[in-house]
C-alpha cells in the first residue's frame, strides 16, 4: 500500500470503528432489536459494523435472536 492508501484506510477505520455510541443510537438499537430486526439491517441502519452492533447489544444486555445473527 502507498502512504495515501494507508491514510485513506485509517480514515475509514476511524469513521466506522472508533466512533462513540450515542444515546440515540443505543435507543434505536433497542427498538430495532425489540422488533426482531436482523442484525445486518440494524448495523446498516446505524452505519455500524455487524460486529460492533453485536458487541454493543451484548453490553446493553440486549438479547438478539440467534437466527438473525450473521453467518460466522
GROMACS .gro file of C-alpha atoms in nm:
model
   72
    1UNK     CA    1   0.000   0.000   0.000
    2UNK     CA    2   0.107   0.352  -0.064
    3UNK     CA    3   0.116   0.612   0.208
    4UNK     CA    4  -0.201   0.769   0.066
    5UNK     CA    5  -0.385   0.435   0.064
    6UNK     CA    6  -0.280   0.377   0.426
    7UNK     CA    7  -0.415   0.720   0.524
    8UNK     CA    8  -0.747   0.652   0.350
    9UNK     CA    9  -0.778   0.311   0.519
   10UNK     CA   10  -0.701   0.468   0.858
   11UNK     CA   11  -0.963   0.736   0.798
   12UNK     CA   12  -1.227   0.474   0.713
   13UNK     CA   13  -1.143   0.281   1.027
   14UNK     CA   14  -1.183   0.587   1.245
   15UNK     CA   15  -1.513   0.676   1.084
   16UNK     CA   16  -1.675   0.341   1.150
   17UNK     CA   17  -1.491   0.165   1.430
   18UNK     CA   18  -1.385   0.431   1.678
   19UNK     CA   19  -1.699   0.637   1.698
   20UNK     CA   20  -1.860   0.655   2.040
   21UNK     CA   21  -2.213   0.518   2.058
   22UNK     CA   22  -2.463   0.795   2.127
   23UNK     CA   23  -2.767   0.757   2.350
   24UNK     CA   24  -2.988   0.794   2.041
   25UNK     CA   25  -2.807   0.509   1.863
   26UNK     CA   26  -2.842   0.285   2.168
   27UNK     CA   27  -3.212   0.369   2.189
   28UNK     CA   28  -3.258   0.290   1.821
   29UNK     CA   29  -3.066  -0.039   1.864
   30UNK     CA   30  -3.302  -0.138   2.147
   31UNK     CA   31  -3.608  -0.058   1.938
   32UNK     CA   32  -3.488  -0.240   1.629
   33UNK     CA   33  -3.385  -0.546   1.833
   34UNK     CA   34  -3.724  -0.550   2.006
   35UNK     CA   35  -3.887  -0.570   1.663
   36UNK     CA   36  -3.664  -0.870   1.574
   37UNK     CA   37  -3.485  -0.677   1.301
   38UNK     CA   38  -3.192  -0.875   1.152
   39UNK     CA   39  -2.852  -0.772   1.287
   40UNK     CA   40  -2.721  -0.686   0.940
   41UNK     CA   41  -3.011  -0.444   0.887
   42UNK     CA   42  -2.965  -0.290   1.232
   43UNK     CA   43  -2.594  -0.238   1.160
   44UNK     CA   44  -2.667  -0.084   0.822
   45UNK     CA   45  -2.932   0.145   0.972
   46UNK     CA   46  -2.690   0.266   1.239
   47UNK     CA   47  -2.396   0.285   0.996
   48UNK     CA   48  -2.203   0.042   1.216
   49UNK     CA   49  -2.033  -0.290   1.155
   50UNK     CA   50  -2.221  -0.608   1.241
   51UNK     CA   51  -1.954  -0.696   1.499
   52UNK     CA   52  -1.982  -0.354   1.663
   53UNK     CA   53  -2.360  -0.383   1.672
   54UNK     CA   54  -2.347  -0.730   1.827
   55UNK     CA   55  -2.094  -0.614   2.084
   56UNK     CA   56  -2.299  -0.312   2.188
   57UNK     CA   57  -2.615  -0.522   2.211
   58UNK     CA   58  -2.433  -0.760   2.446
   59UNK     CA   59  -2.301  -0.471   2.657
   60UNK     CA   60  -2.654  -0.333   2.688
   61UNK     CA   61  -2.793  -0.675   2.778
   62UNK     CA   62  -2.999  -0.689   2.461
   63UNK     CA   63  -3.066  -1.044   2.351
   64UNK     CA   64  -3.066  -1.078   1.975
   65UNK     CA   65  -3.244  -1.370   1.815
   66UNK     CA   66  -2.973  -1.621   1.718
   67UNK     CA   67  -3.138  -1.681   1.380
   68UNK     CA   68  -3.077  -1.316   1.297
   69UNK     CA   69  -2.700  -1.326   1.350
   70UNK     CA   70  -2.464  -1.309   1.056
   71UNK     CA   71  -2.320  -1.638   0.941
   72UNK     CA   72  -1.984  -1.695   1.103
   0.00000   0.00000   0.00000
